[in-house]
Amino acid sequence: MQLSLFQWDILAVGSGFDSLARLDFDAARQHFSGVLAVLPDHPEAGQGMRDLQVWKGAFRDMEGLDPESTLCFLWEKIAGFPFGNSENSQVLRLALIRRLLALLDDRPTFYAPPDLCRGYLCLLLGDYAAAEASLRLLIEQLPENGRLRGYLADAIWMQGRRGIANASYAMTLLLAPHEVAVDTVCNRRLAEVIQEHGPALAPIYGFLEGVLPLVEQAKPAATLEARSYELLRQAERARFLGSHDEMVEARASLKKLVPEVFEDYMKWLVG
């Protein structure tokens, strides 16, 4: 008898969350209420009822908003809601993200900083090819946006194209290091480098630690860290090509500009 009741309560709560994910609030209430009528202290049914009230209220509040305000309002609600780690909570979270993504179907380049755009939502949903395509389209309009470029590198990384992703990470950190969403970087070794050395120096130490390649910067180096990186790249290129004088000149310039980076570079050279 206990097994039967247990199975009934799990199925009813699951049906309630399935209904909630479809935004069928009346059906969800019926399922959760049925469980709570028999088991008033049931934790999952109670949580489902509380979630239902929040999201029913949110969608009621969205009525009458203009399209752009609707998008931003729903995203703020999703981003700020304390979804649990349970399967039911995550099903609801993904369903809400899909609903928001559907609202963006006819607005492929809509962007509300720092994160709301089709590409980032696709990234959250695990559709990495779609995320890459959407982010590339948006970056054409916002070529210096480091946040979006970081997400593009994440999307490429998650498709298994690690070399291309790492080059993209390097370019992004050189262009706009403090815009990258460090906490969610998919290359976890890179995340550790950033945590230890900071985002501006991460391209240098990422190379020294075998995480990132040396890449040619898209525009002239403007910061101290970017200039240091360029001198390191020139020194390594000259060493590879056997151009001794150019190598010595680049190393001397690096030593003069940032002695501590030069010292770490020389330690790296001698292994």
CSV table of C-alpha atoms in Angstrom, one decimal:
chain,number,residue,atom,x,y,z
A,1,MET,CA,0.0,0.0,0.0
A,2,GLN,CA,2.9,2.4,0.8
A,3,LEU,CA,4.5,1.6,-2.5
A,4,SER,CA,1.3,2.4,-4.4
A,5,LEU,CA,0.9,5.7,-2.6
A,6,PHE,CA,4.5,6.6,-3.3
A,7,GLN,CA,4.1,5.9,-6.9
A,8,TRP,CA,0.9,8.0,-7.1
A,9,ASP,CA,2.5,11.0,-5.4
A,10,ILE,CA,5.6,10.9,-7.7
A,11,LEU,CA,3.4,10.6,-10.8
A,12,ALA,CA,1.1,13.4,-9.7
A,13,VAL,CA,3.8,15.8,-8.9
A,14,GLY,CA,5.6,15.0,-12.2
A,15,SER,CA,2.4,15.7,-14.1
A,16,GLY,CA,2.1,18.9,-12.2
A,17,PHE,CA,5.5,20.1,-13.2
A,18,ASP,CA,4.9,18.9,-16.8
A,19,SER,CA,1.8,21.1,-16.9
A,20,LEU,CA,3.7,24.0,-15.4
A,21,ALA,CA,6.4,23.7,-18.0
A,22,ARG,CA,3.6,23.9,-20.7
A,23,LEU,CA,2.3,27.0,-18.8
A,24,ASP,CA,-1.0,25.2,-18.2
A,25,PHE,CA,-1.4,26.7,-14.8
A,26,ASP,CA,-4.9,25.3,-14.1
A,27,ALA,CA,-3.8,21.7,-14.8
A,28,ALA,CA,-0.7,22.2,-12.7
A,29,ARG,CA,-2.7,23.5,-9.8
A,30,GLN,CA,-5.1,20.6,-10.0
A,31,HIS,CA,-2.2,18.1,-9.8
A,32,PHE,CA,-0.4,19.8,-7.0
A,33,SER,CA,-3.6,20.4,-5.0
A,34,GLY,CA,-4.6,16.8,-5.3
A,35,VAL,CA,-1.3,15.7,-3.7
A,36,LEU,CA,-1.5,18.4,-1.0
A,37,ALA,CA,-5.0,17.4,-0.1
A,38,VAL,CA,-3.8,13.9,0.9
A,39,LEU,CA,-0.2,14.9,2.0
A,40,PRO,CA,-0.3,18.5,3.2
A,41,ASP,CA,3.4,18.6,4.0
A,42,HIS,CA,4.5,17.1,0.7
A,43,PRO,CA,7.7,19.1,-0.2
A,44,GLU,CA,7.7,18.7,-4.0
A,45,ALA,CA,4.0,19.4,-4.3
A,46,GLY,CA,4.4,22.4,-2.0
A,47,GLN,CA,7.3,23.7,-4.1
A,48,GLY,CA,5.4,23.1,-7.3
A,49,MET,CA,2.5,25.2,-5.9
A,50,ARG,CA,4.8,28.0,-5.0
A,51,ASP,CA,6.5,28.0,-8.4
A,52,LEU,CA,3.1,28.0,-10.0
A,53,GLN,CA,2.0,31.1,-8.2
A,54,VAL,CA,5.2,32.9,-9.1
A,55,TRP,CA,5.1,32.1,-12.8
A,56,LYS,CA,1.3,32.6,-13.2
A,57,GLY,CA,1.8,36.0,-11.7
A,58,ALA,CA,4.7,36.7,-14.0
A,59,PHE,CA,2.8,35.9,-17.1
A,60,ARG,CA,-0.1,37.9,-15.9
A,61,ASP,CA,2.2,40.9,-15.3
A,62,MET,CA,3.6,40.5,-18.9
A,63,GLU,CA,0.2,41.1,-20.4
A,64,GLY,CA,0.0,44.5,-22.0
A,65,LEU,CA,3.8,45.0,-22.1
A,66,ASP,CA,5.4,46.0,-25.5
A,67,PRO,CA,7.4,43.2,-27.2
A,68,GLU,CA,10.8,44.4,-26.0
A,69,SER,CA,9.7,44.9,-22.4
A,70,THR,CA,8.1,41.5,-22.5
A,71,LEU,CA,11.4,39.9,-23.5
A,72,CYS,CA,13.4,41.8,-20.9
A,73,PHE,CA,10.8,41.2,-18.1
A,74,LEU,CA,10.7,37.4,-18.7
A,75,TRP,CA,14.5,37.1,-18.9
A,76,GLU,CA,14.9,39.0,-15.7
A,77,LYS,CA,12.4,36.7,-14.0
A,78,ILE,CA,14.2,33.6,-15.3
A,79,ALA,CA,17.7,34.9,-14.4
A,80,GLY,CA,16.6,35.9,-10.9
A,81,PHE,CA,14.5,32.8,-10.0
A,82,PRO,CA,16.0,30.3,-7.6
A,83,PHE,CA,15.6,27.2,-9.6
A,84,GLY,CA,16.6,24.1,-7.6
A,85,ASN,CA,18.8,21.3,-8.8
A,86,SER,CA,16.0,18.8,-9.0
A,87,GLU,CA,14.9,17.4,-12.4
A,88,ASN,CA,11.5,19.0,-12.1
A,89,SER,CA,13.0,22.5,-11.4
A,90,GLN,CA,15.4,22.1,-14.3
A,91,VAL,CA,12.6,21.0,-16.7
A,92,LEU,CA,10.7,24.1,-15.7
A,93,ARG,CA,13.8,26.4,-16.2
A,94,LEU,CA,14.5,25.0,-19.7
A,95,ALA,CA,10.9,25.2,-20.7
A,96,LEU,CA,10.8,28.9,-19.7
A,97,ILE,CA,14.0,29.5,-21.7
A,98,ARG,CA,12.5,27.8,-24.7
A,99,ARG,CA,9.4,30.0,-24.4
A,100,LEU,CA,11.6,33.1,-24.3
A,101,LEU,CA,13.6,31.8,-27.3
A,102,ALA,CA,10.4,31.4,-29.2
A,103,LEU,CA,9.5,35.0,-28.6
A,104,LEU,CA,12.8,35.9,-30.3
A,105,ASP,CA,12.1,33.9,-33.4
A,106,ASP,CA,11.4,37.0,-35.5
A,107,ARG,CA,14.1,39.1,-33.9
A,108,PRO,CA,17.4,37.3,-34.7
A,109,THR,CA,19.7,40.2,-33.7
A,110,PHE,CA,17.8,41.4,-30.6
A,111,TYR,CA,20.2,42.0,-27.8
A,112,ALA,CA,19.7,43.3,-24.3
A,113,PRO,CA,23.0,43.5,-22.5
A,114,PRO,CA,24.7,41.7,-21.0
A,115,ASP,CA,23.2,38.4,-21.9
A,116,LEU,CA,19.8,38.4,-23.5
A,117,CYS,CA,20.0,37.2,-27.1
A,118,ARG,CA,19.2,34.1,-29.2
A,119,GLY,CA,22.7,32.9,-29.1
A,120,TYR,CA,23.0,32.8,-25.4
A,121,LEU,CA,19.7,31.2,-24.9
A,122,CYS,CA,20.7,28.5,-27.4
A,123,LEU,CA,23.9,28.0,-25.4
A,124,LEU,CA,21.9,27.5,-22.2
A,125,LEU,CA,19.7,24.9,-24.0
A,126,GLY,CA,22.7,23.0,-25.3
A,127,ASP,CA,22.0,23.8,-29.0
A,128,TYR,CA,25.6,24.8,-29.6
A,129,ALA,CA,25.5,24.9,-33.4
A,130,ALA,CA,22.5,27.2,-33.3
A,131,ALA,CA,24.2,29.3,-30.6
A,132,GLU,CA,27.3,29.7,-32.8
A,133,ALA,CA,25.3,30.8,-35.8
A,134,SER,CA,23.2,33.3,-33.8
A,135,LEU,CA,26.2,34.7,-32.0
A,136,ARG,CA,28.2,35.2,-35.2
A,137,LEU,CA,25.2,37.0,-36.7
A,138,LEU,CA,25.0,39.4,-33.7
A,139,ILE,CA,28.8,39.9,-33.5
A,140,GLU,CA,28.7,41.2,-37.1
A,141,GLN,CA,26.8,44.2,-35.6
A,142,LEU,CA,28.8,44.3,-32.3
A,143,PRO,CA,32.3,43.2,-33.3
A,144,GLU,CA,34.0,44.5,-30.1
A,145,ASN,CA,31.5,43.0,-27.6
A,146,GLY,CA,33.7,40.7,-25.4
A,147,ARG,CA,30.7,39.2,-23.7
A,148,LEU,CA,29.2,37.8,-26.9
A,149,ARG,CA,32.6,36.8,-28.2
A,150,GLY,CA,33.2,34.8,-25.1
A,151,TYR,CA,29.9,33.0,-25.5
A,152,LEU,CA,30.8,32.3,-29.1
A,153,ALA,CA,34.1,30.6,-28.0
A,154,ASP,CA,32.0,28.6,-25.5
A,155,ALA,CA,29.7,27.4,-28.2
A,156,ILE,CA,32.6,26.4,-30.4
A,157,TRP,CA,34.3,24.6,-27.5
A,158,MET,CA,31.2,22.6,-26.7
A,159,GLN,CA,31.1,21.4,-30.3
A,160,GLY,CA,34.5,19.8,-29.8
A,161,ARG,CA,36.5,22.3,-32.0
A,162,ARG,CA,38.9,23.1,-29.1
A,163,GLY,CA,41.7,24.6,-31.2
A,164,ILE,CA,39.4,27.1,-32.8
A,165,ALA,CA,37.7,27.8,-29.5
A,166,ASN,CA,41.0,28.5,-27.7
A,167,ALA,CA,42.0,30.9,-30.4
A,168,SER,CA,38.7,32.7,-30.1
A,169,TYR,CA,39.1,32.8,-26.3
A,170,ALA,CA,42.5,34.4,-26.8
A,171,MET,CA,41.2,37.0,-29.2
A,172,THR,CA,38.3,37.8,-26.9
A,173,LEU,CA,40.5,38.3,-23.8
A,174,LEU,CA,42.9,40.5,-25.8
A,175,LEU,CA,40.0,42.6,-27.1
A,176,ALA,CA,37.8,43.0,-24.1
A,177,PRO,CA,39.1,41.0,-21.1
A,178,HIS,CA,36.8,42.4,-18.5
A,179,GLU,CA,33.6,41.7,-20.4
A,180,VAL,CA,34.1,37.9,-20.6
A,181,ALA,CA,31.7,35.9,-18.3
A,182,VAL,CA,34.6,34.2,-16.5
A,183,ASP,CA,32.3,32.1,-14.1
A,184,THR,CA,30.8,30.2,-17.0
A,185,VAL,CA,33.8,29.8,-19.4
A,186,CYS,CA,33.6,26.3,-20.7
A,187,ASN,CA,37.3,25.7,-20.9
A,188,ARG,CA,37.9,25.1,-17.2
A,189,ARG,CA,41.7,25.2,-17.4
A,190,LEU,CA,41.4,28.7,-18.9
A,191,ALA,CA,39.0,29.6,-16.1
A,192,GLU,CA,41.7,28.6,-13.6
A,193,VAL,CA,44.3,30.8,-15.4
A,194,ILE,CA,41.9,33.7,-15.4
A,195,GLN,CA,41.2,33.3,-11.7
A,196,GLU,CA,44.9,33.1,-10.9
A,197,HIS,CA,46.3,35.9,-13.2
A,198,GLY,CA,43.2,38.0,-14.1
A,199,PRO,CA,41.5,38.3,-17.5
A,200,ALA,CA,43.9,40.9,-19.0
A,201,LEU,CA,47.0,38.7,-18.4
A,202,ALA,CA,45.2,35.4,-19.2
A,203,PRO,CA,46.2,35.4,-22.9
A,204,ILE,CA,49.9,35.5,-21.8
A,205,TYR,CA,49.8,33.0,-19.0
A,206,GLY,CA,47.3,30.9,-20.9
A,207,PHE,CA,50.0,30.4,-23.6
A,208,LEU,CA,52.8,29.8,-21.0
A,209,GLU,CA,50.7,27.2,-19.3
A,210,GLY,CA,49.8,25.4,-22.6
A,211,VAL,CA,46.1,26.4,-22.6
A,212,LEU,CA,45.9,29.1,-25.3
A,213,PRO,CA,47.7,29.7,-28.6
A,214,LEU,CA,49.4,32.8,-29.6
A,215,VAL,CA,47.2,34.8,-32.0
A,216,GLU,CA,47.6,37.9,-34.0
A,217,GLN,CA,45.5,40.7,-32.5
A,218,ALA,CA,42.6,42.1,-34.6
A,219,LYS,CA,43.6,45.7,-33.9
A,220,PRO,CA,46.7,47.5,-32.6
A,221,ALA,CA,47.4,46.7,-28.9
A,222,ALA,CA,46.1,49.5,-26.7
A,223,THR,CA,46.7,48.2,-23.2
A,224,LEU,CA,49.9,47.3,-21.4
A,225,GLU,CA,48.9,43.7,-21.3
A,226,ALA,CA,48.0,43.6,-25.0
A,227,ARG,CA,51.4,45.2,-25.9
A,228,SER,CA,53.2,42.7,-23.7
A,229,TYR,CA,51.3,39.9,-25.4
A,230,GLU,CA,52.3,41.2,-28.9
A,231,LEU,CA,56.0,41.4,-27.9
A,232,LEU,CA,55.8,37.8,-26.6
A,233,ARG,CA,54.2,36.7,-29.9
A,234,GLN,CA,56.9,38.5,-31.9
A,235,ALA,CA,59.6,36.9,-29.8
A,236,GLU,CA,58.1,33.4,-30.3
A,237,ARG,CA,57.5,33.9,-34.0
A,238,ALA,CA,61.1,35.1,-34.5
A,239,ARG,CA,62.4,32.1,-32.4
A,240,PHE,CA,60.4,29.7,-34.6
A,241,LEU,CA,61.7,31.3,-37.8
A,242,GLY,CA,65.2,31.4,-36.6
A,243,SER,CA,65.4,35.3,-36.8
A,244,HIS,CA,67.9,35.8,-34.0
A,245,ASP,CA,68.1,39.6,-34.1
A,246,GLU,CA,64.3,40.1,-34.2
A,247,MET,CA,64.0,37.6,-31.3
A,248,VAL,CA,66.5,39.4,-29.1
A,249,GLU,CA,64.9,42.8,-29.9
A,250,ALA,CA,61.4,41.6,-29.0
A,251,ARG,CA,62.6,40.0,-25.8
A,252,ALA,CA,64.5,43.2,-24.8
A,253,SER,CA,61.4,45.3,-25.4
A,254,LEU,CA,59.3,42.8,-23.3
A,255,LYS,CA,61.8,43.0,-20.5
A,256,LYS,CA,61.7,46.8,-20.5
A,257,LEU,CA,57.9,47.0,-20.6
A,258,VAL,CA,57.0,44.3,-18.1
A,259,PRO,CA,60.0,42.7,-16.3
A,260,GLU,CA,57.8,40.2,-14.3
A,261,VAL,CA,56.2,38.8,-17.5
A,262,PHE,CA,59.7,38.6,-19.1
A,263,GLU,CA,61.0,36.7,-16.1
A,264,ASP,CA,58.1,34.2,-16.3
A,265,TYR,CA,58.7,33.8,-20.0
A,266,MET,CA,62.4,33.1,-19.6
A,267,LYS,CA,61.6,30.5,-16.9
A,268,TRP,CA,59.2,28.9,-19.4
A,269,LEU,CA,61.8,28.8,-22.1
A,270,VAL,CA,64.3,26.9,-19.9
A,271,GLY,CA,61.6,24.5,-18.8
